[in-house]
Amino acid sequence: SSSSSSSSSSSSAYEDPTSLSEERAKAREKHLSEVIPSDNNSKNNSSRLRISQVTIAEVLKRKHMLRWVDPVLPTDCTAQQAIVVCIERGLSGMMVVDYSTSTETSSNNDAAAAGAMKRGRVVGMITSRDLLRILAAGIKEEHLSVENIVSRPISEYMTPISQVIYARPEETIGMCRSIMAKLGVKCLPILNDGRVEGLITSRDLSEYGLVAEDRGGKSNFLRDVSERVGLSSVGTSMAEPPAYLQSHLVFCQQPLFLNVGVAELPHPFKGSHGAGTSKNEAMFLHTTTTVQQQQQDIYASDPSYSEDAHFVVETILPHDGDESSNNNNHVSFSSDAPHLKDIVYMGVADGVGSWREYGVDPRLFSHALMEECKSIVISMLPDASVSSSRLVQNHRFPTPAEILAKAHERVKANNIIGSSTACVAFFDGARHQLHFSNLGDSGIIIMRHIDSEVAGALKRDRTIRREERKSDLRVAFVSQQQLKSFNHPYQLGWTGVEFKSEGESKSFKTAADFCTSTVHIRRGDIIVMASDGLFDNVDIDDIVKITLEWERNNNFINQAGDLSARENRWTAGTSLTGLSSRVIPDLALTLCKVAREKSLDDSTDSPFAILAKENDIMWSGGMPDDCTVIAMHVVGKPAGADQP
């Protein structure tokens, strides 16, 4: 009877597509009724949970019932072996297990202890994307062969267990999809009572809810697959880029340059008269008579009092051009701009003030860290006065993570005690990329004008009606901040003693814990790197508004927010890069001043106060703190170009 039923179902694909759709809908509903509990509060007891509300435990159970593959690799497995396992088992991610030690198990249960020993201790995770990066590294590094790269153990490449993002069985499909999208990952280990129950991939989430009949059989192939197999060998070509990208692509052929402005203000209650912990205490230290004089006196402005530190290193090098145009080391910015490469490194560090309680100046560590970063960058850049375009193309520029790791080791070697958050970035104007590594609660935001008519799905100001909005400046990227708990960010640090065990070292992090990423940037973007003194007091939407006002005041965008007018100006050769280089420090200073103003405002909750209350901590108003802002404007010509 099953055979005749199958035959009937197959023929219905030709005779009655409507009835076939109804049968599939009924089959899907039947499947969901078996795995998804009904809503007992519903009067007819027929309402079902949406797919996004299904727990991961159910998804994992169904996955393992259909196909069980152990997603495990030993620590001594090579990258080459891992690639083979990944392909043969069809895995997107694998857990790396150390079989030489067991997990902590009660001594009263010998059987459980033996089982734990057999399963080993999870020490990290590696994904198919990581394996591709390994191969790419072997191809790029001229002094390393691919064979040398893939013969190394995966323990050198894996994400350490302390940095692995996981999900829990009781969480939902919707939650896991959100986590994957936010972090840009495609698989998550499922952790339950100290055990990794399995890995969930984006494919697993997509397939859940589909019954076997939906994925197999003749009728499904004829309906869903047969007419989609193979591209025509004649007349098939790639489409032109969308119209809304045409103008942007014209500028993609040219290198980009960066104008940088820096501003810093110390904690408002620090100064030569003492360091108050509150406004009243600080005002008590002074004898001025007027409120205006008091504010001028008590609010510190000397950057040397700040626990924040920063550095900026910029060099313009010849790139992919006719070297004869640079004879005698003379560069004409206006004529040679297409053959120049703008390299900018910048960084911010925020010293941890609580070291004062132990008699340690918290400024020393953060300032030394940034000085070492600057020194490392300068020592590893090619000499601009003697470099050729060929030399620049073959030169390997240090990554932000490498710089921070080396700087940290140098600070430790100099026995400078303290700790600090840190963020270092590298702007590559030739490739239109910003590379960065961040540890803690400093960070980067990138603002970009995006046409609402084209990118309607992106975040925009929904408080103003579309026809009334005057600008499409939006946040294109926000770096991830890392915290152990509220107001306890990840830190690089040194106590003067090397930790002996893993448990002792949990207070400080290493290069393996950096949040490292690369962002594609465009001409006209505005980038802000800052310490938490800005982000704790100024909402990101307010940063966007301040930035837009700065753009309008300096005519980088007109009052109507007309992007075509700006692009026409660029096409005509009017870059305004000289003006940008002169006024970009004003944007940095304005953001610092607004952060201070809001930090002293007790009447309005700051982002810090809102997050504090979400963590059951009573806090109102702003959060007075040191504030350092590095504002950057992406332009089409170097600052020395013959343009206004």
XYZ file of C-alpha atoms in Angstrom:
644
model
C 0.000 0.000 0.000
C 2.902 2.333 0.641
C 4.011 1.779 -2.949
C 0.646 2.747 -4.379
C 0.518 5.737 -2.109
C 3.908 6.851 -3.390
C 2.779 6.349 -6.985
C -0.337 8.382 -6.355
C 1.642 11.139 -4.779
C 4.064 11.174 -7.684
C 1.361 11.415 -10.341
C -0.364 14.209 -8.458
C 2.618 16.410 -9.220
C 1.371 16.476 -12.802
C -2.371 16.346 -12.221
C -3.108 18.578 -9.236
C -0.322 20.749 -7.768
C -2.779 22.321 -5.336
C -3.654 19.024 -3.674
C 0.043 18.161 -3.457
C 0.733 21.422 -1.621
C -2.094 20.636 0.768
C -0.652 17.174 1.422
C 2.774 18.681 2.148
C 1.259 21.229 4.484
C -0.576 18.471 6.369
C 2.584 16.380 6.575
C 4.546 19.310 7.943
C 1.827 20.084 10.478
C 1.799 16.454 11.581
C 5.577 16.526 12.067
C 5.454 19.722 14.081
C 2.653 18.329 16.252
C 4.975 15.477 17.218
C 7.957 17.641 18.203
C 6.364 20.917 19.274
C 4.043 20.982 22.299
C 0.681 22.565 21.786
C -0.388 25.720 23.587
C -2.519 24.498 26.493
C -3.822 27.979 27.075
C -5.480 28.018 23.668
C -9.200 27.306 23.684
C -9.061 24.861 20.805
C -5.663 23.470 21.830
C -4.521 23.739 18.204
C -2.075 26.625 18.234
C 1.572 25.668 17.788
C 4.869 27.288 18.609
C 6.564 29.043 15.741
C 9.752 27.450 14.405
C 11.820 30.259 15.938
C 10.484 29.276 19.371
C 11.538 25.625 19.162
C 14.285 24.740 21.646
C 17.736 23.750 20.490
C 17.398 20.503 22.448
C 14.681 19.419 20.003
C 16.784 20.424 16.996
C 19.802 18.541 18.315
C 17.702 15.466 19.120
C 16.273 15.342 15.615
C 19.699 15.892 14.055
C 21.261 13.031 16.003
C 18.360 10.716 15.248
C 18.789 11.248 11.520
C 22.588 11.217 11.436
C 25.151 10.856 14.195
C 28.677 12.060 13.459
C 31.141 12.617 16.289
C 32.407 16.215 15.768
C 35.685 15.655 17.609
C 39.375 15.985 16.744
C 42.365 15.177 18.995
C 44.820 17.971 19.808
C 47.663 16.264 17.912
C 45.631 16.115 14.695
C 47.235 18.090 11.865
C 45.444 20.701 9.804
C 45.681 18.381 6.799
C 43.955 15.563 8.689
C 41.322 17.994 9.967
C 40.489 19.052 6.408
C 39.940 15.411 5.414
C 37.713 14.770 8.447
C 35.749 17.947 7.793
C 35.008 16.920 4.181
C 34.349 13.228 4.785
C 32.024 13.798 7.736
C 30.350 16.876 6.289
C 31.138 19.016 9.322
C 31.101 22.793 9.643
C 32.805 22.776 13.025
C 34.679 20.370 15.285
C 35.603 20.367 18.949
C 39.281 19.827 19.773
C 39.761 17.344 22.623
C 42.778 16.578 24.779
C 42.685 12.862 25.574
C 45.738 12.992 27.826
C 43.734 14.478 30.702
C 40.223 13.897 31.951
C 37.563 16.329 32.969
C 37.046 16.894 36.674
C 34.814 14.081 37.846
C 33.764 12.915 41.259
C 36.153 10.283 42.651
C 33.172 8.377 44.064
C 32.029 7.390 40.601
C 34.747 5.326 38.933
C 32.602 4.484 35.917
C 31.841 8.125 35.262
C 35.523 8.986 35.719
C 36.509 6.329 33.206
C 33.926 7.666 30.762
C 35.208 11.196 31.190
C 38.773 10.000 30.590
C 37.671 8.237 27.439
C 35.892 11.329 26.107
C 38.765 13.642 27.041
C 38.779 17.349 27.890
C 37.521 19.930 25.398
C 40.242 22.548 24.836
C 39.025 24.422 21.769
C 37.064 24.533 18.536
C 37.948 24.750 14.854
C 35.632 25.398 11.915
C 35.769 24.829 8.159
C 36.271 28.579 7.791
C 39.337 28.376 10.047
C 40.751 25.635 7.832
C 40.330 27.849 4.775
C 42.173 30.637 6.589
C 45.010 28.206 7.303
C 45.333 27.406 3.608
C 45.136 31.087 2.695
C 47.965 31.843 5.131
C 50.101 29.186 3.465
C 49.470 30.711 0.050
C 50.158 34.306 1.155
C 53.295 33.656 3.201
C 56.062 33.313 0.644
C 58.549 31.923 3.175
C 56.121 29.183 4.239
C 54.920 26.340 2.050
C 51.388 25.027 2.134
C 52.805 21.673 3.222
C 54.465 23.306 6.196
C 51.245 25.070 7.185
C 48.930 22.048 6.983
C 51.372 19.745 8.794
C 51.093 21.732 12.015
C 48.757 20.552 14.797
C 45.341 22.170 14.908
C 45.994 23.225 18.500
C 48.020 26.086 16.965
C 45.046 27.326 14.946
C 41.991 26.488 17.029
C 39.865 28.947 18.951
C 40.697 28.305 22.635
C 37.871 27.083 24.820
C 37.883 30.327 26.803
C 36.896 32.220 23.646
C 34.297 29.825 22.200
C 30.741 31.182 22.051
C 28.154 28.534 22.934
C 24.405 28.032 23.214
C 22.283 26.147 25.754
C 19.748 23.376 25.074
C 16.840 25.381 26.471
C 17.496 28.323 24.136
C 15.492 28.679 20.943
C 16.159 28.569 17.226
C 15.415 32.299 17.077
C 17.991 33.058 19.775
C 20.694 30.966 18.077
C 20.011 32.541 14.692
C 20.382 35.962 16.289
C 23.690 35.008 17.947
C 25.067 33.566 14.706
C 24.096 36.673 12.753
C 25.563 39.088 15.301
C 28.866 37.245 15.630
C 29.197 36.153 11.999
C 29.530 32.450 12.867
C 27.788 29.481 11.293
C 27.919 26.899 14.072
C 27.539 26.857 17.849
C 28.459 24.146 20.368
C 25.625 23.279 22.749
C 26.811 23.259 26.358
C 24.858 21.442 29.068
C 26.174 20.849 32.603
C 29.787 21.097 31.517
C 29.333 18.791 28.525
C 29.241 19.649 24.824
C 26.124 17.835 23.646
C 26.802 18.583 19.969
C 27.116 21.363 17.415
C 24.269 23.229 15.755
C 24.846 24.768 12.334
C 22.867 27.266 10.308
C 21.924 24.376 8.032
C 20.470 22.433 10.964
C 18.285 25.410 11.860
C 17.133 25.823 8.254
C 16.247 22.153 7.842
C 14.292 21.851 11.069
C 10.580 21.661 10.336
C 11.118 19.879 7.033
C 9.895 16.289 7.039
C 11.654 13.595 5.019
C 9.014 13.854 2.291
C 9.959 17.501 1.791
C 13.565 16.615 0.997
C 13.276 13.432 -1.031
C 11.146 11.618 -3.566
C 10.413 12.064 -7.248
C 7.743 14.708 -6.908
C 9.951 16.991 -4.837
C 12.819 16.645 -7.284
C 10.599 17.437 -10.255
C 9.022 20.404 -8.524
C 12.021 21.917 -6.720
C 15.185 20.751 -8.459
C 14.815 19.543 -12.032
C 14.221 22.951 -13.564
C 17.031 24.568 -11.557
C 19.902 22.237 -12.409
C 22.681 23.567 -14.623
C 23.339 26.928 -16.189
C 23.005 27.376 -19.915
C 26.362 27.035 -21.629
C 25.312 29.659 -24.153
C 24.442 33.218 -23.250
C 25.021 32.973 -19.495
C 27.031 35.872 -18.106
C 27.397 37.866 -14.904
C 24.998 40.762 -14.492
C 26.227 44.312 -14.185
C 26.415 45.648 -10.614
C 23.169 47.245 -9.403
C 22.619 50.838 -10.443
C 22.910 52.123 -6.890
C 26.484 50.735 -6.714
C 27.721 52.142 -10.015
C 28.912 55.466 -8.646
C 30.560 53.774 -5.685
C 32.439 51.320 -7.918
C 33.937 54.183 -9.895
C 35.718 55.324 -6.742
C 36.716 51.772 -5.762
C 39.454 51.858 -8.378
C 41.202 54.656 -6.495
C 43.000 54.406 -3.138
C 41.478 56.005 -0.068
C 43.150 58.253 2.471
C 42.469 59.075 6.082
C 42.361 62.381 7.925
C 42.767 61.897 11.657
C 41.890 64.089 14.621
C 42.509 63.288 18.282
C 41.027 64.783 21.446
C 41.286 63.716 25.060
C 39.923 64.955 28.352
C 40.747 63.508 31.754
C 38.227 62.570 34.411
C 36.540 65.903 35.219
C 37.493 65.712 38.911
C 41.221 65.138 38.426
C 43.659 68.012 38.610
C 46.538 69.687 40.373
C 44.282 70.479 43.354
C 43.436 66.845 44.002
C 41.143 64.145 42.674
C 37.588 64.294 43.924
C 35.312 61.294 43.651
C 32.240 63.492 43.218
C 31.315 66.959 42.015
C 30.735 68.246 45.574
C 34.046 66.923 46.842
C 35.920 68.441 43.935
C 34.205 71.825 44.347
C 35.095 71.804 48.063
C 38.763 71.794 47.092
C 38.422 75.290 45.583
C 37.660 78.763 46.881
C 36.385 80.425 43.711
C 33.301 82.577 44.068
C 31.297 82.206 40.889
C 29.796 79.058 39.418
C 31.491 79.736 36.089
C 34.897 80.075 37.752
C 34.255 76.908 39.778
C 33.454 74.914 36.664
C 36.531 76.233 34.885
C 38.728 75.368 37.853
C 37.413 72.009 39.004
C 36.929 70.315 35.652
C 40.350 69.012 34.673
C 41.633 69.534 31.136
C 45.293 68.460 31.355
C 45.644 65.170 29.371
C 48.619 64.150 31.506
C 46.195 63.334 34.325
C 44.314 60.841 32.144
C 44.653 57.084 32.492
C 43.784 56.850 28.786
C 46.589 56.667 26.237
C 46.709 56.619 22.452
C 48.981 56.608 19.431
C 48.676 57.417 15.719
C 51.277 56.524 13.056
C 50.705 57.451 9.411
C 52.827 57.031 6.317
C 52.105 57.437 2.600
C 53.970 54.995 0.379
C 54.237 54.444 -3.394
C 51.836 51.764 -4.582
C 51.257 50.054 -7.935
C 52.384 53.003 -9.999
C 55.120 54.294 -12.248
C 58.123 54.673 -9.983
C 59.681 57.190 -12.348
C 57.098 59.714 -11.185
C 58.693 59.616 -7.731
C 62.254 60.465 -8.690
C 64.311 62.219 -6.009
C 61.758 61.066 -3.445
C 59.432 63.880 -4.442
C 55.718 63.142 -4.380
C 53.115 65.337 -6.030
C 49.927 64.517 -4.147
C 47.685 65.844 -6.877
C 49.223 63.859 -9.744
C 50.428 60.730 -7.963
C 47.440 60.077 -5.689
C 46.290 56.974 -7.653
C 49.761 55.458 -7.061
C 49.984 56.151 -3.332
C 49.147 53.885 -0.419
C 47.963 55.419 2.846
C 48.924 53.337 5.877
C 47.615 54.477 9.254
C 47.890 52.697 12.590
C 46.039 53.995 15.622
C 45.233 52.771 19.093
C 43.532 53.596 22.379
C 44.160 52.126 25.826
C 42.274 52.765 29.070
C 44.203 52.114 32.286
C 42.302 50.489 35.148
C 41.971 53.112 37.885
C 41.510 50.658 40.761
C 45.271 50.061 40.774
C 45.570 53.288 42.784
C 44.233 51.334 45.763
C 47.459 49.287 45.669
C 49.757 52.284 45.310
C 50.206 51.800 41.546
C 49.789 54.664 39.086
C 47.265 53.256 36.555
C 48.567 55.613 33.871
C 51.907 53.836 33.608
C 50.684 50.581 32.072
C 48.325 52.055 29.468
C 50.802 54.738 28.392
C 53.651 52.224 28.141
C 51.453 49.859 26.134
C 50.631 52.512 23.539
C 54.239 53.737 23.381
C 55.399 50.198 22.674
C 52.696 49.775 20.029
C 53.891 52.944 18.322
C 57.518 51.834 18.503
C 56.702 48.419 17.009
C 54.718 49.925 14.137
C 57.471 52.400 13.242
C 60.127 49.686 13.303
C 58.105 47.399 11.000
C 57.054 49.953 8.368
C 59.117 50.306 5.175
C 61.140 53.505 4.861
C 58.986 55.902 2.806
C 62.053 57.748 1.513
C 63.591 54.694 -0.167
C 60.638 52.369 -0.752
C 59.547 51.425 -4.246
C 56.056 50.317 -5.203
C 57.358 46.776 -5.716
C 58.846 46.717 -2.227
C 55.629 48.066 -0.709
C 53.509 45.460 -2.494
C 55.659 42.631 -1.113
C 55.954 44.109 2.365
C 54.068 42.368 5.155
C 52.480 44.931 7.435
C 51.996 43.852 11.069
C 48.461 43.050 12.166
C 46.876 44.874 15.132
C 46.799 41.614 17.130
C 50.524 41.050 16.554
C 51.304 44.610 17.607
C 49.299 44.370 20.822
C 50.769 40.978 21.706
C 54.362 42.181 21.211
C 53.709 45.431 23.067
C 52.213 43.522 25.992
C 55.290 41.296 26.221
C 57.585 44.339 26.180
C 55.621 46.054 28.955
C 55.823 42.887 31.048
C 59.556 42.634 30.353
C 59.949 46.184 31.680
C 58.046 45.088 34.803
C 55.419 47.824 34.526
C 52.570 46.801 36.817
C 48.961 47.558 35.976
C 46.302 46.642 33.462
C 44.415 48.218 30.602
C 41.840 47.679 27.908
C 43.163 48.214 24.384
C 42.030 48.731 20.809
C 44.440 48.946 17.847
C 43.460 49.382 14.189
C 45.209 49.430 10.822
C 43.835 51.434 7.873
C 44.815 50.092 4.431
C 43.780 52.723 1.913
C 44.742 50.689 -1.156
C 42.444 47.796 -0.241
C 39.730 49.954 1.358
C 39.971 47.986 4.601
C 40.122 48.680 8.315
C 41.657 45.866 10.370
C 41.347 46.013 14.149
C 41.809 44.055 17.358
C 39.915 45.038 20.484
C 40.094 43.842 24.073
C 37.678 45.263 26.620
C 35.203 48.113 26.383
C 36.986 50.567 24.105
C 35.876 50.250 20.506
C 35.171 51.471 16.988
C 32.057 52.645 15.180
C 31.806 53.372 11.453
C 29.187 55.796 10.124
C 28.132 55.845 6.481
C 25.570 57.580 4.298
C 23.290 54.845 2.934
C 20.409 55.641 0.614
C 17.093 54.762 2.289
C 15.484 54.000 -1.051
C 18.055 51.266 -1.610
C 18.879 49.947 1.845
C 15.510 50.152 3.531
C 16.209 47.095 5.655
C 19.175 48.673 7.414
C 18.900 50.507 10.696
C 17.568 54.032 10.304
C 15.919 56.747 12.335
C 12.370 55.463 12.737
C 11.276 58.302 15.019
C 11.013 60.660 12.047
C 8.774 59.979 9.084
C 10.667 58.911 5.987
C 9.645 61.902 3.890
C 10.755 64.252 6.689
C 14.232 62.777 7.216
C 17.082 64.984 6.050
C 19.912 62.460 6.190
C 20.769 58.835 5.636
C 23.845 58.775 7.890
C 23.722 55.473 9.736
C 25.898 53.188 11.794
C 27.462 50.695 9.396
C 29.565 48.869 12.000
C 30.013 48.671 15.777
C 32.882 46.650 17.254
C 32.146 44.026 19.864
C 33.003 44.908 23.457
C 34.152 42.205 25.875
C 33.247 42.104 29.547
C 33.417 39.424 32.234
C 30.550 41.143 33.992
C 29.068 44.617 34.264
C 31.837 47.270 34.402
C 34.484 44.526 34.413
C 36.032 44.542 30.925
C 38.672 42.200 29.547
C 42.178 43.545 30.211
C 45.824 43.085 29.386
C 47.824 43.266 32.587
C 50.854 42.431 34.669
C 51.235 41.999 38.443
C 54.990 41.431 38.443
C 54.565 37.666 38.801
C 53.966 35.128 36.051
C 50.874 33.073 36.830
C 51.456 29.384 37.439
C 48.006 27.994 36.717
C 45.132 28.700 34.364
C 42.830 29.581 37.246
C 45.143 32.330 38.511
C 45.418 33.970 35.090
C 41.708 34.501 34.552
C 41.967 38.128 35.635
C 43.979 39.060 32.537
C 43.627 38.103 28.900
C 46.063 37.406 26.076
C 46.256 37.905 22.319
C 44.087 34.805 21.848
C 41.177 36.670 23.417
C 41.223 39.723 21.123
C 38.117 40.438 19.091
C 39.749 40.743 15.659
C 37.973 41.683 12.455
C 38.259 43.441 9.110
C 35.702 45.956 7.820
C 35.306 47.213 4.260
C 35.186 51.007 4.190
C 34.048 53.568 1.636
C 34.938 57.102 0.716
C 33.033 59.502 2.953
C 32.882 57.112 5.921
C 33.514 58.577 9.358
C 35.251 56.298 11.856
C 35.361 56.908 15.589
C 37.708 54.976 17.879
C 37.269 55.833 21.540
C 37.649 54.694 25.113
C 34.618 53.831 27.218
C 34.442 57.429 28.456
C 32.599 58.191 25.214
C 30.443 55.084 24.819
C 29.381 54.990 28.500
C 27.974 58.516 28.304
C 26.917 59.206 24.722
C 24.380 57.012 22.971
C 25.424 55.858 19.495
C 22.445 57.646 17.920
C 23.654 60.873 19.512
C 27.155 60.273 18.133
C 25.580 59.986 14.678
C 23.674 63.273 15.156
C 26.823 65.112 16.278
C 28.746 63.717 13.314
C 26.018 64.743 10.869
C 26.013 68.286 12.244
C 29.808 68.413 11.796
C 29.435 67.268 8.171
C 26.773 69.868 7.404
C 28.618 72.720 9.074
C 31.639 72.012 6.899
C 29.650 71.356 3.673
C 30.745 67.738 3.291
C 27.045 66.964 2.844
C 24.356 69.515 2.107
C 21.407 70.244 4.398
C 19.132 68.041 2.283
C 21.503 65.085 2.645
C 21.787 64.763 -1.150
C 24.282 61.977 -1.833
C 24.270 62.562 -5.588
C 25.455 66.141 -5.038
C 28.391 64.828 -2.993
C 29.275 62.257 -5.638
C 29.102 64.919 -8.350
C 31.541 67.011 -6.327
C 33.906 64.041 -6.027
C 33.664 63.333 -9.762
C 34.513 66.964 -10.495
C 37.694 66.552 -8.434
C 36.639 68.641 -5.438
C 37.669 66.457 -2.543
C 37.651 69.025 0.302
C 40.398 66.876 1.805
C 42.350 69.909 2.997
C 39.325 71.232 4.851
C 38.679 67.762 6.272
C 42.200 67.508 7.699
C 41.790 70.890 9.425
C 38.373 70.291 10.973
C 38.404 66.578 11.848
C 40.017 67.390 15.239
C 36.953 69.555 15.946
C 34.710 66.486 15.678
C 36.898 64.563 18.119
C 36.892 67.452 20.587
C 33.127 67.948 20.299
C 32.512 64.281 21.103
C 34.820 64.527 24.123
C 33.048 67.635 25.407
C 29.588 66.105 24.936
C 30.749 62.982 26.790
C 31.931 65.112 29.701
C 28.744 67.167 29.725
C 26.562 64.063 29.825
C 28.782 62.400 32.429
C 27.991 65.291 34.796
C 24.258 65.272 34.053
C 22.390 63.629 36.928
C 18.968 64.135 35.368
C 19.310 61.815 32.355
C 20.401 58.199 32.423
C 23.473 57.515 30.329
C 24.076 54.228 28.460
C 26.181 53.227 31.482
C 23.287 53.871 33.887
C 20.794 52.008 31.710
C 23.078 48.963 31.533
C 23.703 49.164 35.285
C 19.990 48.986 36.025
C 19.610 46.059 33.639
C 22.168 44.312 35.866
C 20.307 45.232 39.094
C 22.732 48.012 40.028
C 21.258 51.363 41.012
C 22.967 54.120 39.062
C 21.562 57.369 37.704
C 22.942 60.004 35.375
C 26.318 59.850 33.687
C 29.636 58.142 34.398
C 32.519 60.638 34.851
C 35.648 59.153 33.321
C 38.672 59.846 31.151
C 37.701 60.161 27.508
C 39.852 59.783 24.392
C 38.432 60.045 20.869
C 40.233 59.404 17.579
C 37.980 60.677 14.771
C 38.779 59.708 11.184
C 37.350 60.925 7.873
C 37.838 58.713 4.802
C 38.687 60.892 1.781
C 39.736 60.387 -1.826
C 42.982 62.353 -1.804
C 45.822 62.828 0.685
C 45.726 65.898 2.907
C 48.557 67.510 0.950
C 46.659 67.407 -2.346
C 46.160 70.645 -4.247
C 42.532 70.898 -3.210
C 40.802 73.146 -0.690
